[in-house]
CSV table of C-alpha atoms in Angstrom, one decimal:
chain,number,residue,atom,x,y,z
A,1,MET,CA,5.2,11.8,31.9
A,2,THR,CA,4.5,9.7,28.8
A,3,SER,CA,4.2,10.5,26.4
A,4,ARG,CA,1.0,9.1,24.6
A,5,LYS,CA,1.1,6.7,21.8
A,6,PRO,CA,0.3,7.8,18.0
A,7,ARG,CA,-3.5,6.1,17.2
A,8,VAL,CA,-3.4,3.9,14.4
A,9,VAL,CA,-7.2,3.6,12.7
A,10,LEU,CA,-6.2,0.1,10.6
A,11,GLY,CA,-8.8,0.0,8.7
A,12,VAL,CA,-9.8,-3.8,6.4
A,13,SER,CA,-11.8,-4.3,4.1
A,14,ALA,CA,-13.2,-8.1,2.4
A,15,GLY,CA,-10.1,-9.1,0.4
A,16,ILE,CA,-8.7,-12.0,0.6
A,17,ALA,CA,-5.9,-10.9,1.0
A,18,ALA,CA,-6.9,-9.6,4.2
A,19,TYR,CA,-4.6,-12.3,6.7
A,20,LYS,CA,-1.8,-10.3,5.5
A,21,VAL,CA,-3.5,-7.3,7.0
A,22,CYS,CA,-2.5,-9.5,11.1
A,23,GLU,CA,1.7,-9.0,9.9
A,24,LEU,CA,0.9,-5.2,9.7
A,25,LEU,CA,-0.9,-5.5,12.2
A,26,ARG,CA,2.0,-6.9,14.8
A,27,ARG,CA,4.0,-4.9,13.8
A,28,LEU,CA,1.9,-1.8,14.5
A,29,THR,CA,1.6,-2.4,18.1
A,30,GLU,CA,5.2,-4.1,18.8
A,31,SER,CA,6.3,-0.3,17.5
A,32,GLY,CA,4.3,1.2,20.5
A,33,HIS,CA,1.6,2.6,18.6
A,34,ASP,CA,-2.7,2.2,19.4
A,35,VAL,CA,-4.0,0.5,17.2
A,36,THR,CA,-7.7,0.1,16.6
A,37,VAL,CA,-9.2,-2.7,13.8
A,38,VAL,CA,-12.7,-1.8,12.1
A,39,PRO,CA,-13.3,-4.1,10.0
A,40,THR,CA,-16.2,-4.2,7.3
A,41,ARG,CA,-19.0,-6.8,7.9
A,42,ASP,CA,-17.5,-9.1,4.8
A,43,ALA,CA,-14.0,-8.9,6.0
A,44,LEU,CA,-14.6,-11.1,9.0
A,45,ARG,CA,-15.6,-13.4,6.6
A,46,PHE,CA,-11.2,-13.1,5.7
A,47,VAL,CA,-9.9,-13.3,9.4
A,48,GLY,CA,-12.6,-13.2,12.8
A,49,GLU,CA,-12.7,-10.8,15.0
A,50,PRO,CA,-11.0,-12.8,18.1
A,51,THR,CA,-7.4,-12.6,15.9
A,52,TRP,CA,-7.5,-8.3,15.4
A,53,ALA,CA,-8.9,-8.2,19.2
A,54,ALA,CA,-5.9,-10.2,20.7
A,55,LEU,CA,-3.2,-8.9,18.2
A,56,SER,CA,-4.9,-5.1,18.7
A,57,GLY,CA,-5.2,-5.5,22.1
A,58,ASN,CA,-8.9,-3.4,21.7
A,59,PRO,CA,-12.5,-4.6,20.7
A,60,VAL,CA,-13.7,-4.5,17.2
A,61,SER,CA,-16.3,-3.5,15.2
A,62,THR,CA,-18.4,-2.5,12.1
A,63,GLU,CA,-21.0,-1.3,13.5
A,64,VAL,CA,-22.2,2.2,14.3
A,65,TRP,CA,-24.5,1.2,17.2
A,66,ASP,CA,-21.8,-0.5,19.2
A,67,GLY,CA,-20.3,1.4,22.4
A,68,VAL,CA,-23.1,4.4,21.2
A,69,ALA,CA,-22.3,6.2,23.9
A,70,ARG,CA,-19.0,6.1,22.6
A,71,VAL,CA,-20.2,8.0,19.3
A,72,PRO,CA,-17.6,6.1,18.4
A,73,HIS,CA,-18.4,6.3,14.4
A,74,VAL,CA,-16.9,9.4,15.0
A,75,ARG,CA,-14.7,9.8,17.6
A,76,LEU,CA,-13.4,7.2,16.1
A,77,GLY,CA,-11.5,9.2,13.0
A,78,GLN,CA,-11.4,13.1,14.9
A,79,ASP,CA,-8.4,10.4,17.6
A,80,ALA,CA,-7.0,9.4,15.2
A,81,ASP,CA,-2.9,9.8,14.3
A,82,LEU,CA,-4.0,7.7,11.1
A,83,VAL,CA,-6.0,5.9,9.5
A,84,PHE,CA,-4.5,3.1,6.8
A,85,VAL,CA,-7.2,0.9,5.4
A,86,ALA,CA,-5.1,-2.3,3.9
A,87,PRO,CA,-6.5,-4.0,1.6
A,88,ALA,CA,-8.6,-1.2,0.6
A,89,THR,CA,-10.9,-3.6,-2.0
A,90,ALA,CA,-12.6,-1.5,-5.2
A,91,ASP,CA,-16.0,-2.1,-3.4
A,92,LEU,CA,-14.0,0.5,-0.6
A,93,LEU,CA,-12.8,2.9,-2.7
A,94,ALA,CA,-16.2,3.3,-4.4
A,95,ARG,CA,-17.8,3.5,-1.7
A,96,ALA,CA,-15.0,5.6,0.1
A,97,ALA,CA,-14.8,8.2,-3.0
A,98,HIS,CA,-18.8,8.6,-2.7
A,99,GLY,CA,-19.3,9.8,0.5
A,100,LEU,CA,-20.5,6.6,1.9
A,101,ALA,CA,-21.1,5.9,5.6
A,102,ASP,CA,-23.3,2.7,5.3
A,103,ASP,CA,-20.2,1.1,8.5
A,104,LEU,CA,-18.3,1.8,11.3
A,105,LEU,CA,-15.2,2.4,8.4
A,106,THR,CA,-16.7,4.6,6.2
A,107,ASN,CA,-18.1,6.4,9.1
A,108,THR,CA,-14.6,7.1,10.3
A,109,LEU,CA,-13.4,7.8,7.1
A,110,LEU,CA,-15.7,11.1,6.9
A,111,THR,CA,-14.5,11.9,9.9
A,112,ALA,CA,-10.7,11.6,9.9
A,113,ARG,CA,-8.9,14.8,10.0
A,114,CYS,CA,-5.3,13.1,9.6
A,115,PRO,CA,-3.7,11.4,7.5
A,116,VAL,CA,-5.6,8.6,5.3
A,117,VAL,CA,-3.7,5.7,3.0
A,118,PHE,CA,-5.2,2.7,1.0
A,119,ALA,CA,-3.4,-0.2,0.7
A,120,PRO,CA,-5.6,-1.5,-2.3
A,121,ALA,CA,-5.5,-5.0,-3.4
A,122,MET,CA,-7.7,-6.5,-6.1
A,123,HIS,CA,-7.7,-8.4,-9.5
A,124,THR,CA,-5.4,-6.7,-12.5
A,125,GLU,CA,-8.9,-6.5,-14.0
A,126,MET,CA,-10.9,-4.8,-11.2
A,127,TRP,CA,-7.8,-2.5,-10.2
A,128,GLU,CA,-7.6,-1.3,-14.1
A,129,HIS,CA,-11.1,-0.8,-14.4
A,130,PRO,CA,-12.1,2.9,-15.6
A,131,ALA,CA,-14.1,3.1,-12.3
A,132,THR,CA,-11.2,2.3,-9.8
A,133,ARG,CA,-9.5,4.5,-11.6
A,134,ALA,CA,-11.5,7.5,-11.5
A,135,ASN,CA,-12.1,6.8,-7.4
A,136,VAL,CA,-7.6,6.7,-6.9
A,137,ALA,CA,-8.2,9.3,-8.8
A,138,THR,CA,-11.0,11.8,-6.6
A,139,LEU,CA,-9.5,9.8,-3.1
A,140,ARG,CA,-6.0,10.8,-4.2
A,141,ALA,CA,-7.2,14.3,-5.1
A,142,ARG,CA,-9.2,15.2,-1.9
A,143,GLY,CA,-5.5,14.5,0.1
A,144,ALA,CA,-5.4,10.5,0.7
A,145,ILE,CA,-2.4,8.7,0.0
A,146,VAL,CA,-3.3,5.8,-2.5
A,147,VAL,CA,-0.6,3.0,-2.3
A,148,GLU,CA,-0.4,1.7,-5.7
A,149,PRO,CA,-1.1,-2.3,-5.2
A,150,ALA,CA,2.4,-4.4,-6.5
A,151,SER,CA,2.7,-6.8,-9.1
A,152,GLY,CA,3.2,-10.2,-8.4
A,153,ARG,CA,0.5,-13.8,-8.2
A,154,LEU,CA,-2.8,-12.7,-7.3
A,155,THR,CA,-5.4,-15.6,-6.0
A,156,GLY,CA,-5.8,-18.0,-8.3
A,157,LYS,CA,-3.3,-18.8,-10.4
A,158,ASP,CA,-4.3,-15.0,-12.0
A,159,THR,CA,-0.6,-12.5,-12.2
A,160,GLY,CA,-0.3,-9.1,-12.4
A,161,PRO,CA,-0.5,-5.6,-10.9
A,162,GLY,CA,-3.6,-5.9,-7.8
A,163,ARG,CA,-1.2,-7.4,-4.8
A,164,LEU,CA,-0.8,-6.2,-1.4
A,165,PRO,CA,2.5,-4.6,-1.0
A,166,ASP,CA,4.8,-6.9,2.1
A,167,PRO,CA,4.1,-5.9,4.8
A,168,ALA,CA,6.5,-4.3,6.8
A,169,GLU,CA,6.7,-2.3,3.4
A,170,LEU,CA,3.3,-1.3,4.2
A,171,PHE,CA,4.8,-0.8,8.2
A,172,GLU,CA,7.4,1.9,6.6
A,173,ALA,CA,5.0,3.6,4.8
A,174,ALA,CA,2.7,3.7,8.1
A,175,ARG,CA,5.6,4.9,9.3
A,176,ARG,CA,6.7,7.8,7.4
A,177,VAL,CA,3.8,9.1,6.9
A,178,LEU,CA,2.7,8.8,11.0
A,179,ASP,CA,7.0,11.3,11.1
A,180,ARG,CA,5.9,14.4,9.0
A,181,GLY,CA,2.0,14.1,10.4
A,182,ALA,CA,-1.1,16.3,9.0
A,183,VAL,CA,1.6,17.8,6.8
A,184,GLN,CA,-0.6,17.5,3.9
A,185,PRO,CA,1.2,14.9,0.1
A,186,ASP,CA,2.8,17.7,-1.6
A,187,LEU,CA,4.0,15.6,-4.1
A,188,ALA,CA,0.4,14.3,-4.6
A,189,GLY,CA,-0.7,13.7,-8.2
A,190,ARG,CA,3.5,14.1,-9.6
A,191,HIS,CA,5.0,10.7,-10.9
A,192,VAL,CA,8.9,10.3,-10.2
A,193,VAL,CA,11.7,8.0,-11.3
A,194,VAL,CA,14.0,6.8,-8.7
A,195,SER,CA,16.8,4.6,-9.9
A,196,ALA,CA,18.8,2.6,-7.3
A,197,GLY,CA,20.4,0.4,-6.5
A,198,GLY,CA,25.0,-0.5,-9.3
A,199,THR,CA,24.6,-2.1,-12.9
A,200,ARG,CA,27.1,-5.1,-13.7
A,201,GLU,CA,29.6,-5.2,-16.6
A,202,PRO,CA,29.1,-8.8,-17.6
A,203,LEU,CA,33.3,-9.8,-18.9
A,204,ASP,CA,31.7,-13.6,-19.1
A,205,PRO,CA,29.0,-15.4,-17.8
A,206,VAL,CA,30.3,-15.4,-14.4
A,207,ARG,CA,32.2,-12.6,-13.4
A,208,PHE,CA,30.9,-8.2,-14.3
A,209,ILE,CA,32.6,-5.4,-13.5
A,210,GLY,CA,30.2,-3.8,-10.5
A,211,ASN,CA,30.4,-1.8,-7.4
A,212,ARG,CA,29.1,-1.8,-3.9
A,213,SER,CA,25.9,0.3,-4.0
A,214,SER,CA,22.8,-1.1,-1.8
A,215,GLY,CA,20.2,0.8,-3.4
A,216,LEU,CA,19.8,1.7,0.5
A,217,GLN,CA,19.5,5.8,-0.2
A,218,GLY,CA,17.9,5.2,-3.9
A,219,TYR,CA,15.0,3.2,-2.1
A,220,ALA,CA,14.1,5.5,0.4
A,221,LEU,CA,13.9,7.8,-1.8
A,222,ALA,CA,10.8,5.5,-3.3
A,223,ARG,CA,9.5,5.5,-0.5
A,224,THR,CA,9.4,8.5,1.3
A,225,ALA,CA,7.8,9.7,-2.2
A,226,ALA,CA,5.0,7.7,-2.0
A,227,ALA,CA,4.4,8.3,1.8
A,228,ARG,CA,4.3,12.1,-0.2
A,229,GLY,CA,1.4,10.6,-2.0
A,230,ALA,CA,3.6,10.4,-5.6
A,231,ARG,CA,3.0,7.7,-8.2
A,232,VAL,CA,6.9,5.7,-8.7
A,233,THR,CA,8.8,4.6,-11.3
A,234,LEU,CA,11.3,2.9,-9.6
A,235,VAL,CA,14.3,1.4,-11.7
A,236,ALA,CA,16.3,-0.7,-9.1
A,237,ALA,CA,19.9,-2.3,-10.6
A,238,ASN,CA,20.9,-5.9,-9.1
A,239,VAL,CA,19.2,-5.3,-5.6
A,240,ALA,CA,18.5,-7.4,-2.6
A,241,LEU,CA,16.1,-5.7,-1.2
A,242,PRO,CA,11.6,-5.7,-1.1
A,243,ASP,CA,10.0,-3.4,-3.1
A,244,PRO,CA,8.5,-0.7,-2.4
A,245,ALA,CA,4.7,0.0,-0.7
A,246,GLY,CA,3.7,2.1,-4.2
A,247,ALA,CA,6.1,2.1,-6.2
A,248,ARG,CA,6.4,0.0,-9.7
A,249,VAL,CA,9.5,-1.2,-9.4
A,250,VAL,CA,11.6,-1.9,-13.1
A,251,PRO,CA,14.6,-4.6,-11.7
A,252,VAL,CA,17.5,-3.7,-14.9
A,253,GLY,CA,20.9,-5.3,-15.1
A,254,SER,CA,23.6,-3.5,-17.3
A,255,ALA,CA,24.3,0.8,-17.4
A,256,GLU,CA,22.2,-0.1,-20.7
A,257,GLU,CA,19.7,-1.8,-19.3
A,258,MET,CA,19.4,1.3,-16.8
A,259,ARG,CA,18.9,3.9,-19.3
A,260,LYS,CA,16.5,2.1,-21.9
A,261,ALA,CA,14.3,1.8,-18.3
A,262,VAL,CA,14.9,5.5,-16.8
A,263,LEU,CA,14.1,7.6,-20.2
A,264,GLU,CA,11.2,5.6,-21.3
A,265,ALA,CA,9.5,6.1,-17.6
A,266,ALA,CA,11.3,9.8,-17.9
A,267,GLY,CA,8.9,10.8,-20.6
A,268,ASP,CA,6.2,12.1,-18.5
A,269,ALA,CA,7.5,12.3,-14.8
A,270,ASP,CA,7.4,15.4,-12.5
A,271,ALA,CA,11.1,15.3,-11.1
A,272,VAL,CA,14.2,12.0,-12.8
A,273,VAL,CA,15.9,11.2,-9.1
A,274,MET,CA,19.8,9.1,-10.7
A,275,ALA,CA,20.5,7.9,-7.2
A,276,ALA,CA,22.0,4.5,-9.1
A,277,ALA,CA,25.7,3.7,-9.3
A,278,VAL,CA,26.0,3.6,-12.9
A,279,ALA,CA,29.1,1.7,-14.1
A,280,ASP,CA,31.7,4.2,-15.6
A,281,PHE,CA,33.4,1.3,-18.0
A,282,ARG,CA,31.7,-1.7,-19.3
A,283,PRO,CA,34.5,-4.5,-20.9
A,284,VAL,CA,34.6,-4.6,-25.2
A,285,ASP,CA,34.9,-7.9,-25.4
A,286,TYR,CA,32.2,-10.0,-23.9
A,287,ARG,CA,32.9,-13.2,-23.2
A,288,GLY,CA,31.1,-16.1,-24.4
A,289,SER,CA,32.3,-18.6,-21.9
A,290,LYS,CA,34.9,-18.4,-19.1
A,291,ILE,CA,38.1,-16.9,-19.3
A,292,LYS,CA,40.0,-20.0,-18.0
A,293,LYS,CA,43.5,-18.9,-15.5
A,294,ALA,CA,46.2,-20.5,-18.2
A,295,GLU,CA,49.4,-21.6,-16.1
A,296,GLY,CA,52.2,-19.1,-16.4
A,297,ALA,CA,51.0,-17.4,-18.3
A,298,GLU,CA,50.2,-13.2,-17.4
A,299,PRO,CA,45.7,-12.4,-17.6
A,300,GLU,CA,44.9,-10.5,-21.0
A,301,PRO,CA,44.2,-6.8,-20.2
A,302,ILE,CA,40.5,-6.1,-20.3
A,303,ARG,CA,40.3,-3.8,-22.5
A,304,LEU,CA,37.1,-0.9,-21.2
A,305,ALA,CA,35.1,1.8,-23.6
A,306,LYS,CA,32.3,4.6,-21.6
A,307,ASN,CA,29.1,3.1,-21.3
A,308,PRO,CA,25.9,6.8,-21.9
A,309,ASP,CA,25.9,9.0,-19.8
A,310,ILE,CA,22.2,8.5,-18.2
A,311,LEU,CA,22.6,11.7,-16.2
A,312,ALA,CA,23.4,13.9,-18.5
A,313,GLU,CA,20.7,12.9,-21.0
A,314,LEU,CA,18.9,13.1,-19.1
A,315,GLY,CA,19.4,16.7,-19.0
A,316,GLU,CA,20.0,17.4,-22.8
A,317,ARG,CA,16.1,15.3,-22.8
A,318,ARG,CA,14.3,17.1,-20.1
A,319,ARG,CA,10.7,18.5,-21.0
A,320,ALA,CA,9.9,21.6,-19.8
A,321,GLY,CA,9.1,21.6,-15.4
A,322,GLN,CA,11.5,18.5,-15.1
A,323,VAL,CA,13.4,18.7,-12.4
A,324,ILE,CA,16.4,16.2,-12.6
A,325,VAL,CA,18.6,14.8,-9.4
A,326,GLY,CA,22.5,13.1,-9.6
A,327,PHE,CA,23.8,11.5,-6.9
A,328,ALA,CA,27.8,12.3,-6.9
A,329,ALA,CA,29.8,10.0,-4.6
A,330,GLU,CA,33.1,11.5,-4.4
A,331,THR,CA,36.0,10.4,-2.2
A,332,ASP,CA,38.7,13.9,-3.5
A,333,ASP,CA,37.7,16.6,-3.3
A,334,VAL,CA,34.2,16.4,-2.6
A,335,LEU,CA,33.0,19.4,-3.6
A,336,ALA,CA,34.6,20.3,-5.6
A,337,ASN,CA,34.3,18.0,-8.4
A,338,GLY,CA,30.0,18.1,-7.0
A,339,ARG,CA,30.1,21.9,-8.5
A,340,ALA,CA,32.3,20.5,-11.5
A,341,LYS,CA,29.8,17.6,-12.1
A,342,LEU,CA,26.2,19.7,-11.9
A,343,ALA,CA,27.1,22.0,-14.5
A,344,ARG,CA,28.7,19.2,-16.5
A,345,LYS,CA,25.1,17.3,-16.4
A,346,ARG,CA,22.6,19.5,-16.2
A,347,SER,CA,21.0,18.9,-13.6
A,348,ASP,CA,18.9,21.0,-11.4
A,349,LEU,CA,20.2,19.7,-7.9
A,350,LEU,CA,23.0,17.0,-7.3
A,351,VAL,CA,23.4,15.5,-4.2
A,352,VAL,CA,27.0,15.2,-3.4
A,353,ASN,CA,28.3,12.3,-0.8
A,354,GLN,CA,31.2,11.5,0.9
A,355,VAL,CA,32.2,7.2,-0.3
A,356,GLY,CA,35.1,4.8,1.3
A,357,GLU,CA,35.1,2.6,3.6
A,358,ASP,CA,31.7,2.8,5.9
A,359,LEU,CA,31.0,4.8,4.2
A,360,THR,CA,27.4,5.3,2.6
A,361,PHE,CA,27.3,1.6,0.5
A,362,GLY,CA,25.8,-0.5,2.6
A,363,ARG,CA,24.8,1.5,5.9
A,364,PRO,CA,21.9,2.5,7.3
A,365,ASP,CA,22.9,6.1,7.6
A,366,ASN,CA,24.4,8.8,5.0
A,367,ALA,CA,25.0,12.3,5.1
A,368,ALA,CA,25.8,14.6,2.3
A,369,VAL,CA,25.6,18.6,0.8
A,370,ILE,CA,22.9,19.4,-1.8
A,371,LEU,CA,23.9,21.9,-4.1
A,372,GLY,CA,21.6,23.6,-6.8
A,373,ALA,CA,21.9,25.2,-10.7
A,374,ASP,CA,20.8,27.6,-8.3
A,375,GLY,CA,23.7,28.0,-6.2
A,376,SER,CA,21.8,26.6,-3.9
A,377,SER,CA,24.2,24.7,-0.5
A,378,THR,CA,21.7,22.7,1.6
A,379,GLU,CA,23.8,20.0,4.3
A,380,VAL,CA,22.8,17.5,5.4
A,381,GLU,CA,24.0,16.2,8.5
A,382,ARG,CA,24.2,11.8,9.4
A,383,GLY,CA,21.7,10.2,10.2
A,384,ALA,CA,18.8,8.1,8.6
A,385,LYS,CA,18.2,7.8,4.4
A,386,GLU,CA,14.9,8.5,5.1
A,387,ALA,CA,16.4,11.6,6.4
A,388,LEU,CA,18.0,12.4,3.8
A,389,ALA,CA,15.5,11.3,1.4
A,390,ASP,CA,12.6,13.9,2.7
A,391,VAL,CA,15.0,17.2,2.8
A,392,VAL,CA,16.1,15.9,-1.3
A,393,TRP,CA,11.3,15.5,-2.0
A,394,ASP,CA,12.0,19.0,0.4
A,395,LEU,CA,14.1,20.8,-2.4
A,396,VAL,CA,12.3,19.3,-5.4
A,397,ALA,CA,9.2,19.8,-4.2
A,398,ALA,CA,10.0,23.2,-4.3
A,399,ARG,CA,11.3,23.7,-7.4
A,400,LEU,CA,7.8,21.8,-9.0
A,401,ASP,CA,5.9,24.1,-11.3
A,402,PRO,CA,2.2,23.8,-9.9
A,403,LEU,CA,-0.4,21.7,-11.1
A,404,PRO,CA,-3.3,22.7,-13.6
A,405,ALA,CA,-6.5,24.0,-11.3
A,406,ASP,CA,-9.1,20.5,-11.9
């Protein structure tokens, strides 16, 4: 007996970014999802009905009057496991927030009892307008996940926030929400800061002291937090990965740059997760030109100075109710070193990894023990880094103060 394919309603509103959603649709169908595309009338001005039908393998309609015997304006929402709207224009967000039902997509949104995700795309001025921000807040308050748009090139020469995230990352967002099922987004209304990657401390214009961190675990944490409804700031050091959908990415290079970015973002954050591998030391002397090799001479020693301890500073400067999570990459005496670090850094949680050749760095999987300042210990068996991310956020969510009542 074969299990039923997950049913996804892919709503498409009238934005030029609709062409990107064809790639999202392809990824959903090829990964075994049963997708019904429900465009708005004007969305078909950007991508036509034959394209959506061919890529999905299902009929396409914009009207509640098509196939009335099947009652599509009710059944689509009732039967769906996920409703994902991309692009979500300012107009669509406004109609959804006010409960309008003047086409098949808005009717579907009203009847859906499954998770609903909106991926906005519009010009910066429209995204930042108070009316749009209010509509987004209303949708989030009702339990919908509204993915923060990316920053970048928009229509014409405009650049700024409002760009539809990469289709591959939208697919990952959809997959993460489907994996969680009908669970309410427990990080909705929260701002979380995640650091990722490895800092580099320059020696000269071509050389640096660095580490092997790929950023995969930090990106998994950011992606998972966004899928659970959080507003995510991702401080990324030297990472060659696509921006996770829903995260505002702040690129940095050195430990000092990371310190400045993390402390600034942490000012209003509910939780900060320091998953980055921050260099403990930096060269005292930076050479403005390449260090040359002198024939017959030994290289000069490299003098090192301590870098700022970002995690410890976060522990000292935390505001009331803020949850701080650190990571510890250890090779020996893993748990003993982890417990000592947890106490020294004044963190709420410490994710302890054993690292080494073919362990953790650059791999898609991870294993860890998460130590709590309350004496708790949670072991996470080796598995996908997103699975570890979910456990981290479970523990964080349990430690957050309740949000104030409206």
